[in-house]
Amino acid sequence: MDLNNPFDELPEGLVDDLLANSKIISNNMRVKFESVMNNKSQLREKLETEKLIKNYTDLDAKTFPTAAATDGSYTVERLISSDFASVAAVAVEGLTPPGPERRKWPKPRYFSHIDNVEHNEETSQILRGMSAGLELYLAQKAPHDVIFLDGSMKTPLIYLNNATEHLDDGPVGLVNTFIGGKNYYNEDKIPYPTFLDIINAYEEILKSSRSDKIYAALPKYTTKNEICKKLGLNNFEDRGLLNFLLNGNEYLIIPSDNSDSTLHLNINSSKLNEKFDINFIKNKVQNIIENLLPDIDVIYFKPSNFSPVLRIETSKSVTKNTHRLGILFEAITLQMNSLSLMEPYPLYLADRMVKNLSTALPAIKEEAFKEIMNNWNGNLSEIYMAMHGYRTEGR
């Protein structure tokens, strides 16, 4: 395939249809954008009248905070005989701020797990929960002033619930590692987390009560439109609209409606009961759902005229404290000092790292194949067929 020609392997007629439709799409988007631009002054005036738009430079913060970010990924290599399942999360330090601060981590921190498991429909669900849990755990352990998480503050609960709902029918090895951890310590002598460690980390992140540490979630994609509804625009989402309305250094805060009755975490698995005091975990989960998640505010912040508007979710303990809020904005501004960055630098770097997990798994499979082949007395074609991969899944 010619990498310079994305249509190289598509039928010519299909390419023509796609290109013809692209003109229709571009016209529709232009009309939508023009409708905002033509009413930009009036829309911005409505927000200013309600005193929603504020300027970051009015806040008292010149602390040159350090920053880090976490991200996770999982991959399932579907083989004819069984599956290779892998999960990893990394924590990456951001750009070193000016001043006396030094790098806290000379290289990224991580936790990972790889296993050969039987064919099971729930493998991806367990891995997704493990990935979310490892991200939370690494974020909690980071010694930096500001820690960014990829996605919404709700996302870990959703992924953890997807995993806990399938603990009794998921691959035994993965389930046991997800619940009880394993005998592994990273280079900071931090042990691989258990399920309880993950819940504790999630609780601390949502509280964000320590004055020397701020946790902030930055979802890349969102369908939220609280601001648009306020302005009477039903065909836009907030980030898209505010990219037109906000100037550099401006922000606005809106209370997030996190009182979602559908949120829950299924912890009724017999395997969890065997390992932990289930009532203790239930109380923690209830606190997370009923008290901590509803206490999360949403901030829209535009670091500069050349940056996109960011959606930031963080605890009210941060948004109600102008000094801590200023530290958060300063960290974001310091980590987005390049025109090419569409998100804080450590988030970008962590995302790039974990996305390479899917490319590493085939190499691991090949090494396993060579090891088996060197000690196999039967027909090598049997091993080749047994380890043939026909599908790869992951995130």
Short mmCIF file of N, CA and C in Angstrom, two decimals, residues 56 59-65 67 97-98 146 148 301 323-336:
data_model
loop_
_atom_site.label_atom_id
_atom_site.label_comp_id
_atom_site.label_asym_id
_atom_site.label_seq_id
_atom_site.Cartn_x
_atom_site.Cartn_y
_atom_site.Cartn_z
N TYR A 56 -7.47 34.20 33.59
CA TYR A 56 -6.52 33.48 34.44
C TYR A 56 -5.46 34.42 35.03
N LEU A 59 -5.64 35.72 38.64
CA LEU A 59 -5.43 34.83 39.77
C LEU A 59 -4.00 34.96 40.28
N ASP A 60 -3.85 34.71 41.57
CA ASP A 60 -2.52 34.81 42.20
C ASP A 60 -1.84 33.46 42.13
N ALA A 61 -0.96 33.29 41.15
CA ALA A 61 -0.22 32.02 41.04
C ALA A 61 1.02 32.22 40.19
N LYS A 62 2.17 32.12 40.83
CA LYS A 62 3.45 32.10 40.12
C LYS A 62 4.36 31.14 40.87
N THR A 63 3.93 29.89 40.87
CA THR A 63 4.65 28.88 41.67
C THR A 63 5.49 27.95 40.81
N PHE A 64 5.38 28.04 39.49
CA PHE A 64 6.09 27.16 38.56
C PHE A 64 5.88 25.68 38.95
N PRO A 65 4.63 25.20 38.88
CA PRO A 65 4.33 23.84 39.33
C PRO A 65 4.89 22.76 38.40
N ALA A 67 4.42 18.98 36.71
CA ALA A 67 3.22 18.30 36.20
C ALA A 67 3.58 16.92 35.66
N PRO A 97 9.53 23.06 34.70
CA PRO A 97 9.23 24.49 34.75
C PRO A 97 10.46 25.31 35.10
N PRO A 98 10.47 26.60 34.81
CA PRO A 98 11.59 27.45 35.22
C PRO A 98 11.63 27.56 36.74
N VAL A 146 0.74 18.94 39.92
CA VAL A 146 -0.48 18.79 39.13
C VAL A 146 -0.38 17.50 38.33
N PHE A 148 -2.43 15.18 35.49
CA PHE A 148 -3.50 15.14 34.51
C PHE A 148 -3.90 13.69 34.23
N PHE A 301 -11.08 26.24 29.60
CA PHE A 301 -9.93 27.15 29.68
C PHE A 301 -9.21 27.19 28.34
N HIS A 323 -6.08 30.29 44.60
CA HIS A 323 -4.65 30.00 44.51
C HIS A 323 -4.42 28.65 43.83
N ARG A 324 -5.15 27.63 44.25
CA ARG A 324 -5.00 26.30 43.64
C ARG A 324 -5.46 26.33 42.18
N LEU A 325 -6.52 27.07 41.90
CA LEU A 325 -7.00 27.19 40.52
C LEU A 325 -5.94 27.84 39.65
N GLY A 326 -5.27 28.86 40.18
CA GLY A 326 -4.20 29.51 39.44
C GLY A 326 -3.04 28.57 39.16
N ILE A 327 -2.73 27.71 40.13
CA ILE A 327 -1.65 26.72 39.94
C ILE A 327 -2.02 25.76 38.82
N LEU A 328 -3.27 25.33 38.79
CA LEU A 328 -3.72 24.42 37.74
C LEU A 328 -3.57 25.07 36.37
N PHE A 329 -4.03 26.31 36.23
CA PHE A 329 -3.93 27.01 34.94
C PHE A 329 -2.47 27.25 34.55
N GLU A 330 -1.65 27.57 35.55
CA GLU A 330 -0.24 27.81 35.26
C GLU A 330 0.43 26.54 34.74
N ALA A 331 0.10 25.41 35.36
CA ALA A 331 0.67 24.14 34.92
C ALA A 331 0.28 23.84 33.48
N ILE A 332 -0.99 24.06 33.15
CA ILE A 332 -1.46 23.80 31.79
C ILE A 332 -0.75 24.72 30.80
N THR A 333 -0.64 25.99 31.15
CA THR A 333 0.01 26.96 30.26
C THR A 333 1.47 26.61 30.02
N LEU A 334 2.17 26.21 31.08
CA LEU A 334 3.58 25.82 30.94
C LEU A 334 3.75 24.58 30.08
N GLN A 335 2.77 23.67 30.14
CA GLN A 335 2.87 22.41 29.40
C GLN A 335 2.28 22.51 27.99
N MET A 336 1.80 23.69 27.61
CA MET A 336 1.28 23.88 26.25
C MET A 336 1.95 25.09 25.62
#
